[in-house]
Short mmCIF file of C-alpha atoms and ligand atoms in Angstrom, two decimals:
data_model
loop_
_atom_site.label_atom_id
_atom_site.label_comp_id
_atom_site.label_asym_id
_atom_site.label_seq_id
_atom_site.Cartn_x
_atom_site.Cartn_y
_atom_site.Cartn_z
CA UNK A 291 -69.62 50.45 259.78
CA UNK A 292 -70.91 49.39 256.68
CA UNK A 293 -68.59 51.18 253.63
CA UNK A 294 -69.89 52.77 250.56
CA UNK A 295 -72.84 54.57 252.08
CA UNK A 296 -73.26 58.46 252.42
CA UNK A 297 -73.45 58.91 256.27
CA UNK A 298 -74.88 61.63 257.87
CA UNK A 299 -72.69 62.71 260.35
CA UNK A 300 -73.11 66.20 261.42
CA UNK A 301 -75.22 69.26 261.27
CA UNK A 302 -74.20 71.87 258.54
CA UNK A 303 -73.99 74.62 260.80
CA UNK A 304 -70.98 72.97 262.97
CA UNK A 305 -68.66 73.58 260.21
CA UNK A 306 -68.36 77.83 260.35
CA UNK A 307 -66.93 79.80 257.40
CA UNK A 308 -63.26 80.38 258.18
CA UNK A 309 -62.03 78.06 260.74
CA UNK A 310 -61.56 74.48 260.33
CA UNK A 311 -63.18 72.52 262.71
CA UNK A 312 -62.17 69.03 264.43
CA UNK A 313 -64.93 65.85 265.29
CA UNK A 314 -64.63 62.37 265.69
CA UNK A 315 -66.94 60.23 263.78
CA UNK A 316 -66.60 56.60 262.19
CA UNK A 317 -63.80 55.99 264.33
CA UNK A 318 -61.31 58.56 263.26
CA UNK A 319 -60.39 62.27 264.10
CA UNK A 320 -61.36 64.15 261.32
CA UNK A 321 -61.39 67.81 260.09
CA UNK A 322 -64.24 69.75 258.27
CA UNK A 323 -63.73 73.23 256.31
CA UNK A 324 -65.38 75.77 253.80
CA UNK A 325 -63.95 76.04 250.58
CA UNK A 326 -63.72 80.12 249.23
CA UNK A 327 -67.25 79.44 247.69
CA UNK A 328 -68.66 77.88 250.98
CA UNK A 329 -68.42 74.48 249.92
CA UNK A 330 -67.97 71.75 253.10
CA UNK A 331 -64.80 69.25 252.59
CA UNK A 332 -63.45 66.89 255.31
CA UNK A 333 -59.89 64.91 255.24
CA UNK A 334 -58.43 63.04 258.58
CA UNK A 335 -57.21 65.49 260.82
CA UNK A 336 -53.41 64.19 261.33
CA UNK A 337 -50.48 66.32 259.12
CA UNK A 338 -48.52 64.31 257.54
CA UNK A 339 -45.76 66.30 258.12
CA UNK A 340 -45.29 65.88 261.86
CA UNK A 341 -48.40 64.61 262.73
CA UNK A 342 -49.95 67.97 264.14
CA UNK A 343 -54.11 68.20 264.18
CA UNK A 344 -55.55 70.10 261.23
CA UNK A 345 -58.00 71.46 262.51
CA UNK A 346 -55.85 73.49 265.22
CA UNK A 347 -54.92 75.38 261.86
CA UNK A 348 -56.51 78.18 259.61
CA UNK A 349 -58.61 78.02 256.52
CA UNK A 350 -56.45 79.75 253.57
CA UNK A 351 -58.56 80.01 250.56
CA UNK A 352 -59.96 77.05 249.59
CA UNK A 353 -57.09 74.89 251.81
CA UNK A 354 -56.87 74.07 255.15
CA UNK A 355 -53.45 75.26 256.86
CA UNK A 356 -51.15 73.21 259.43
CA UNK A 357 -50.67 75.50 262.34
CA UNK A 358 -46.93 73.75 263.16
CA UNK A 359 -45.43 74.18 259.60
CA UNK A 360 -47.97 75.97 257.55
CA UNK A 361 -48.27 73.35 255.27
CA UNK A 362 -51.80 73.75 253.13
CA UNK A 363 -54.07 70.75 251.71
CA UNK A 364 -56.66 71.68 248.87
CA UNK A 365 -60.42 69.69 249.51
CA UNK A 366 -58.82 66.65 247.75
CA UNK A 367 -56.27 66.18 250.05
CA UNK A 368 -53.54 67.35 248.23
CA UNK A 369 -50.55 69.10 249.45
CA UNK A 370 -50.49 72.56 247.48
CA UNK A 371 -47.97 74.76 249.50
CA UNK A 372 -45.10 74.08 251.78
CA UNK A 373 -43.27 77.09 253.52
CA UNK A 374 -40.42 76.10 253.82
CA UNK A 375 -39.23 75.30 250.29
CA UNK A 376 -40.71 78.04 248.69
CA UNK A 377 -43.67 79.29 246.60
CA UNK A 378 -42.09 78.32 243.56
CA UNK A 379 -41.09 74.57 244.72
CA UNK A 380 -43.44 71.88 243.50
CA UNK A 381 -44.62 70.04 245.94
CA UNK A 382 -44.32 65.80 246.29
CA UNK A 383 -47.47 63.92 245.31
CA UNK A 384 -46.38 61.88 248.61
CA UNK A 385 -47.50 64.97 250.77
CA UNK A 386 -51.26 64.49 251.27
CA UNK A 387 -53.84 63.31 253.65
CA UNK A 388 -56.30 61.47 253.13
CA UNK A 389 -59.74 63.52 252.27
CA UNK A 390 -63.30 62.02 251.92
CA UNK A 391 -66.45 63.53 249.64
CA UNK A 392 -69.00 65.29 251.53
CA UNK A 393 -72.64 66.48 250.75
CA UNK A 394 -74.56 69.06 252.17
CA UNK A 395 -78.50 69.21 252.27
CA UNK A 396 -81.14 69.51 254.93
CA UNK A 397 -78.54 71.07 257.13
CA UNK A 398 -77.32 68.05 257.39
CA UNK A 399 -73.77 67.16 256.31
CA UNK A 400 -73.40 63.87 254.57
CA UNK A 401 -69.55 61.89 254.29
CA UNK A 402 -69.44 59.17 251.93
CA UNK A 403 -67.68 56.49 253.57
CA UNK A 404 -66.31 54.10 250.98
CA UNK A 405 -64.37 54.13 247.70
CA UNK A 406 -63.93 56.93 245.72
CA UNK A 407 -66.46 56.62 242.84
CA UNK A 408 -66.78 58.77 239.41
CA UNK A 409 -70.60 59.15 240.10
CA UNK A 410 -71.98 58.47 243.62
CA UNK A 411 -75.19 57.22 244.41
CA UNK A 412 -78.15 59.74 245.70
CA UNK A 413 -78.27 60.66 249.56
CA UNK A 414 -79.99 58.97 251.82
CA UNK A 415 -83.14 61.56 252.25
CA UNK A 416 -86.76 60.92 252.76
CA UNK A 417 -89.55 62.97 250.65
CA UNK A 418 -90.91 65.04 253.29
CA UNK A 419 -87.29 66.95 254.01
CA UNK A 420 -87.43 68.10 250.80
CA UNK A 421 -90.76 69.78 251.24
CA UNK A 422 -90.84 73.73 251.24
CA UNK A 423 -94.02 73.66 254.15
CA UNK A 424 -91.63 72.21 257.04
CA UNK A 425 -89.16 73.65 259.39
CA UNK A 426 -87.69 71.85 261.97
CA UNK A 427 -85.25 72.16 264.88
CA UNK A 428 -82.80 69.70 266.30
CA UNK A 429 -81.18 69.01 269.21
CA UNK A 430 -78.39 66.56 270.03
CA UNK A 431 -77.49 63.69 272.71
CA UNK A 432 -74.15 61.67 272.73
CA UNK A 433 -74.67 58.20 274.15
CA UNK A 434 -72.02 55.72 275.03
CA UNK A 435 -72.74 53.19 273.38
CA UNK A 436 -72.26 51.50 269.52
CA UNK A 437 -74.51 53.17 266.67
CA UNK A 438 -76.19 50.17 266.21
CA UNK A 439 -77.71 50.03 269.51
CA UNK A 440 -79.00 53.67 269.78
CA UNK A 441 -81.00 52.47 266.17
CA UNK A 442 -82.07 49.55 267.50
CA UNK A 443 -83.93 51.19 270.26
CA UNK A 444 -85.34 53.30 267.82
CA UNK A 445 -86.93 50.40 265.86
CA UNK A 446 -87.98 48.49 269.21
CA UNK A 447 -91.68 48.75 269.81
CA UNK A 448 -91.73 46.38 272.78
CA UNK A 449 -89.77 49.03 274.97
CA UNK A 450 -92.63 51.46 274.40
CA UNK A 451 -94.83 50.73 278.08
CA UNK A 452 -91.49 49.98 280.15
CA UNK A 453 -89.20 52.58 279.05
CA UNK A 454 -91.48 55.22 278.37
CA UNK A 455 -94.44 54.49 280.45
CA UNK A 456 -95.48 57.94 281.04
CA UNK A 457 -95.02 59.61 278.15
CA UNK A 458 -95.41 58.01 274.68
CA UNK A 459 -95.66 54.39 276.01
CA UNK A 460 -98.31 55.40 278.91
CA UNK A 461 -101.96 53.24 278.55
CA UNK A 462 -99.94 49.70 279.81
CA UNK A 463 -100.51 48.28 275.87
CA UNK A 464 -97.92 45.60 276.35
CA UNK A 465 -99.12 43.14 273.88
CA UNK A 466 -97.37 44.02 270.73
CA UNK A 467 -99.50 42.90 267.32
CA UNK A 468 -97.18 42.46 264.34
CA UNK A 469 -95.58 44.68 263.78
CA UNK A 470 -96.48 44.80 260.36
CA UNK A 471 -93.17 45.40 258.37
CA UNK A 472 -91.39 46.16 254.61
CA UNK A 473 -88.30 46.03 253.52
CA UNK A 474 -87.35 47.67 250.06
CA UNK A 475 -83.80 47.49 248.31
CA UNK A 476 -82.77 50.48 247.34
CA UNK A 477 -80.14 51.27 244.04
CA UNK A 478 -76.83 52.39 245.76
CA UNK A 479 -77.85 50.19 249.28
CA UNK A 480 -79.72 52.90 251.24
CA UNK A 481 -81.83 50.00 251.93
CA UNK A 482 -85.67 51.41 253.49
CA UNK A 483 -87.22 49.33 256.45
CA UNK A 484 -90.90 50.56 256.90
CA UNK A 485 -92.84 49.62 259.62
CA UNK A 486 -96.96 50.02 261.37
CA UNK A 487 -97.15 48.79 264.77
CA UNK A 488 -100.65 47.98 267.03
CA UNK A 489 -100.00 47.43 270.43
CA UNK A 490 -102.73 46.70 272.57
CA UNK A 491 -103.85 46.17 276.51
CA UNK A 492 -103.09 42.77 277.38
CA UNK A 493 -106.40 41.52 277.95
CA UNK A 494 -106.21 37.48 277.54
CA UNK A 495 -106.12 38.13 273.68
CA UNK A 496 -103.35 36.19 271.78
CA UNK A 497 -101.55 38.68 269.71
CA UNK A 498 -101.46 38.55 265.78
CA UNK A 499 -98.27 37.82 263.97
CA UNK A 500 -96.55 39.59 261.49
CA UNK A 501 -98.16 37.88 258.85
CA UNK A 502 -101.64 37.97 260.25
CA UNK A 503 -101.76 41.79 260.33
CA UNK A 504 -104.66 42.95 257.84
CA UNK A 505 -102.87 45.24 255.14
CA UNK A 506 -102.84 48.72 255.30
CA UNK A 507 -102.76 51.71 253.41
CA UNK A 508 -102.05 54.19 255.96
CA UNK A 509 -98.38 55.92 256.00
CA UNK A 510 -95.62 53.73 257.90
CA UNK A 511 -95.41 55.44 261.05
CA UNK A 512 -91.78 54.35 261.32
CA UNK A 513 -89.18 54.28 258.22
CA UNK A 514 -85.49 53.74 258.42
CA UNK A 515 -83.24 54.40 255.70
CA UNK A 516 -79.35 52.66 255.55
CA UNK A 517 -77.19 53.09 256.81
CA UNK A 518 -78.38 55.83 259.56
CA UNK A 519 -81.14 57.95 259.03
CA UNK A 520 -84.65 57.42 260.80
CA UNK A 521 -88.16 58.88 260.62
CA UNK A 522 -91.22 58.66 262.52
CA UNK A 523 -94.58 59.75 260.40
CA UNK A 524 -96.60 61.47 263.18
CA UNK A 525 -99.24 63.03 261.18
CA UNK A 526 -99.52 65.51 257.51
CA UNK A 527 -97.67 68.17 259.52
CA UNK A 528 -95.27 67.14 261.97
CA UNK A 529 -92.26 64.35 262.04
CA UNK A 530 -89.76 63.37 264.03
CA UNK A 531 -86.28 62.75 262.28
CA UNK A 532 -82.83 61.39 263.53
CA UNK A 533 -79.46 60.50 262.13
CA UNK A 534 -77.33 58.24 264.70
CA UNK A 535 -73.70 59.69 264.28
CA UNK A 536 -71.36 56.98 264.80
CA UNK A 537 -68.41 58.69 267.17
CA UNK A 538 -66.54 55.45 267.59
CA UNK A 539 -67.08 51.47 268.63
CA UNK A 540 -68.61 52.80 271.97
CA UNK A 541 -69.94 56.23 270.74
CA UNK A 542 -72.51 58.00 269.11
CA UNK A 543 -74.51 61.12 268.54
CA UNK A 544 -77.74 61.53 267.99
CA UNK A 545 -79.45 64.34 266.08
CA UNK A 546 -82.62 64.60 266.80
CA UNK A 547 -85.51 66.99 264.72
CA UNK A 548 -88.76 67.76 264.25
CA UNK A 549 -89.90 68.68 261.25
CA UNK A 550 -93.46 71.12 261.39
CA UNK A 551 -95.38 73.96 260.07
CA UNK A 552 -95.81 76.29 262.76
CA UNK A 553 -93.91 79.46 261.21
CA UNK A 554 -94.77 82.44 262.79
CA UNK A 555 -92.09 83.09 264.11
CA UNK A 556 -93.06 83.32 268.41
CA UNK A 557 -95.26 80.56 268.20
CA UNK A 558 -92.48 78.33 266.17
CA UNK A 559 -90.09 79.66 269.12
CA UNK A 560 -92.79 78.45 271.48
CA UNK A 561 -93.62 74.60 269.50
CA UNK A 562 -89.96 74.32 268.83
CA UNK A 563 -89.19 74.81 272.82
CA UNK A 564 -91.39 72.61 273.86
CA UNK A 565 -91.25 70.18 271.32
CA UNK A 566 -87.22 69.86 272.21
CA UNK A 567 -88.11 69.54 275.55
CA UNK A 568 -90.41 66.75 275.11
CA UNK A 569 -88.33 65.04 272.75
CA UNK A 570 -85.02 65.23 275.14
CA UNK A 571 -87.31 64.26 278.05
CA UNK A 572 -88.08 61.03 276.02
CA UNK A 573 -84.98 60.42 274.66
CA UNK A 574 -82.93 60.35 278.50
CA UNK A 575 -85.75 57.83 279.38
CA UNK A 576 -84.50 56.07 275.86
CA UNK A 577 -80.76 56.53 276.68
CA UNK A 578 -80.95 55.48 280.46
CA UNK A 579 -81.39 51.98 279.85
CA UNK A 580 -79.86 51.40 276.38
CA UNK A 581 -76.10 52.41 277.65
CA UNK A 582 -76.35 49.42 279.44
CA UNK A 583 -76.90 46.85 276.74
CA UNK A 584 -74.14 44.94 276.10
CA UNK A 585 -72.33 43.79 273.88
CA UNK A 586 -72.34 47.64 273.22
CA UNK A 587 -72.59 46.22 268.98
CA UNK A 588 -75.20 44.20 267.58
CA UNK A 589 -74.80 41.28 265.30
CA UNK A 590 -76.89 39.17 263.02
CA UNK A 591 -75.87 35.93 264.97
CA UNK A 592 -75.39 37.21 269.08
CA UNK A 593 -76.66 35.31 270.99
CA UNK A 594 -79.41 37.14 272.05
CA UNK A 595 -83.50 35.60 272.77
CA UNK A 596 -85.15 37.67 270.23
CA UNK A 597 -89.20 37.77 270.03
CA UNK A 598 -91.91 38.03 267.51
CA UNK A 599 -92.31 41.75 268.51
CA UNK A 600 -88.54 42.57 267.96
CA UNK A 601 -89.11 41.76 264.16
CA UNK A 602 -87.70 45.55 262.50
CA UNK A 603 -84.59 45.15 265.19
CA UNK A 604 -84.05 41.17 263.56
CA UNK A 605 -84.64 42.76 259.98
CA UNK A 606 -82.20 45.43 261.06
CA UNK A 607 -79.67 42.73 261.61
CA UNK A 608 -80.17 41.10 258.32
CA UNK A 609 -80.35 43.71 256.18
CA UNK A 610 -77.44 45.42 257.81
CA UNK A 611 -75.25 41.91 257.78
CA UNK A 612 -76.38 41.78 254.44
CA UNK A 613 -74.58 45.04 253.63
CA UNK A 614 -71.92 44.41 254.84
CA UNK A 615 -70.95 40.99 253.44
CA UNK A 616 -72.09 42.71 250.28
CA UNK A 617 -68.52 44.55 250.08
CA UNK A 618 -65.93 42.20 250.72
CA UNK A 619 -64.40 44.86 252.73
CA UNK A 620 -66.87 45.26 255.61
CA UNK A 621 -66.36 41.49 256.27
CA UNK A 622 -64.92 41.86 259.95
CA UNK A 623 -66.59 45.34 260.63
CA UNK A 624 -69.73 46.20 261.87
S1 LIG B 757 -46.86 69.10 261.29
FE1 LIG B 757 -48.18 70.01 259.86
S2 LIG B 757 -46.92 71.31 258.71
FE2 LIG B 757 -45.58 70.32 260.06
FE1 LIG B 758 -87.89 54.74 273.22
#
């Protein structure tokens, strides 16, 4: 993974009120909670007492509580009560685990995975979530296979007539022009690729590079924001979003949502049906043949034949490489 980016990881409604709640993401078991004022925190879900799971405990106040030993752990990790030696014993600095800042917004909940910082850098968002028109509804796949793969496939646009050739890649336009493409460096790293692609029927033409493509002002119909987020401009009134929640090396979850207008409330029941429907029926057709890429992580330098058309996966690659040599701590992680 690449460190010191705000990752978002899970939807705000898997972490209830009172009850702590256990996932896996980034590699590690982890536990989420509500603070008294409904606030979400997240530490790794391992006691350090005897090693017991968190999240198998209670929610005490703003602390979650060890369900071997009671021990309780404030939203910085801290130890702040242990049973057994009393409420008026002061409890070792040496009793905590380790806890990680979280963010909600969007529904979404974002984990900043990386040093601790005084002030942290903004989340990873892009402008149309934070208009009041939209609503949206998600629904979620797991695939087995590294993060970087399900967001490759995402960014591919010669897959389009092979993988989804009756549904969004139906008409047989297999000659991919461009794609046109922009990269932007963003304070804090949540780097934006931007992307336009033209394909075409095949029919003797030669196809146009990335740098021959005429500019344009229309909207980039596909942006992706560092280190996971993903957006695809279909029109004034309706997008597709989706955050690729790395589980582990060979893991992920995606969250997949539209975002749209219809809000009365049986026809949004109707769209949203549908919609999620569609949208899972396209997504198995995605996941079907990506599982079976392998290596299951991309690199920079792989190996692999890349082509003209596979331009946003290459700038993928570099910008993500670049990330991560950025922080001399990512150097052997992906
Ligand atoms: S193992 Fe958690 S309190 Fe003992
Ligand atoms: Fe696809």
């Amino acid at each position: 993974m690449i460190h010191n980016q705000w990752y978002a990881l899970l939807e705000s409604k898997q972490i209830p009120r009172h009850r702590p709640v256990g996932v896996t993401r980034m590699g590690e078991k982890m536990v989420f909670w509500r603070d008294m004022q409904g606030k979400a925190a997240c530490a790794v879900d391992l006691c350090p007492h005897r090693g017991a799971a968190l999240s198998a405990g209670k929610v005490q106040g703003d602390c979650v509580e060890c369900p071997f030993h009671g021990f309780q752990f404030d939203v910085r990790g801290r130890c702040t009560f242990i049973p057994a030696i009393g409420r008026t014993a002061e409890v070792p600095q040496a009793f905590r685990v380790r806890s990680y800042p979280v963010m909600e917004k969007h529904g979404l909940v974002y984990m900043w995975w990386g040093e601790p910082r005084a002030e942290y850098p903004p989340l990873p968002e892009f402008d149309f979530m934070t208009d009041s028109r939209y609503v949206f509804a998600t629904i979620r796949d797991r695939w087995k296979t590294h993060y970087s793969r399900a967001i490759e496939n995402q960014l591919d646009v010669v897959h389009l007539p092979f993988v989804h050739a009756n549904t969004i890649g139906s008409g047989n336009k297999t000659l991919v022009n461009g794609p046109r493409y922009r990269i932007t460096d963003q304070p804090g790293g949540m780097d934006l690729l931007e992307f336009w692609f033209d394909n075409k029927v095949d029919q003797g033409q030669k196809p146009r590079k990335p740098a021959e493509m005429p500019p344009t002002d229309d909207h980039p119909l596909i942006q992706f924001r560092f280190p996971n987020t993903w957006h695809n401009w279909l029109g004034d009134t309706f997008h597709l979003f989706i955050t690729f929640a790395p589980v582990d090396d060979e893991n992920c979850i995606l969250y997949i949502r539209m975002y749209h207008t219809v809000r009365l409330p049986v026809a949004r029941q109707i769209f949203e049906l549908l919609g999620n429907i569609g949208n899972f029926y396209i997504e198995r057709q995605d996941r079907r043949v990506v599982v079976t890429q392998q290596p299951l992580r991309t690199e920079l330098r792989m190996g692999e034949k890349l082509i003209t058309g596979d331009a946003p996966i290459i700038e993928y690659r570099r910008q993500r490489h670049k990330l991560i040599q950025g922080d001399g701590r990512n150097r052997e992680e992906g």
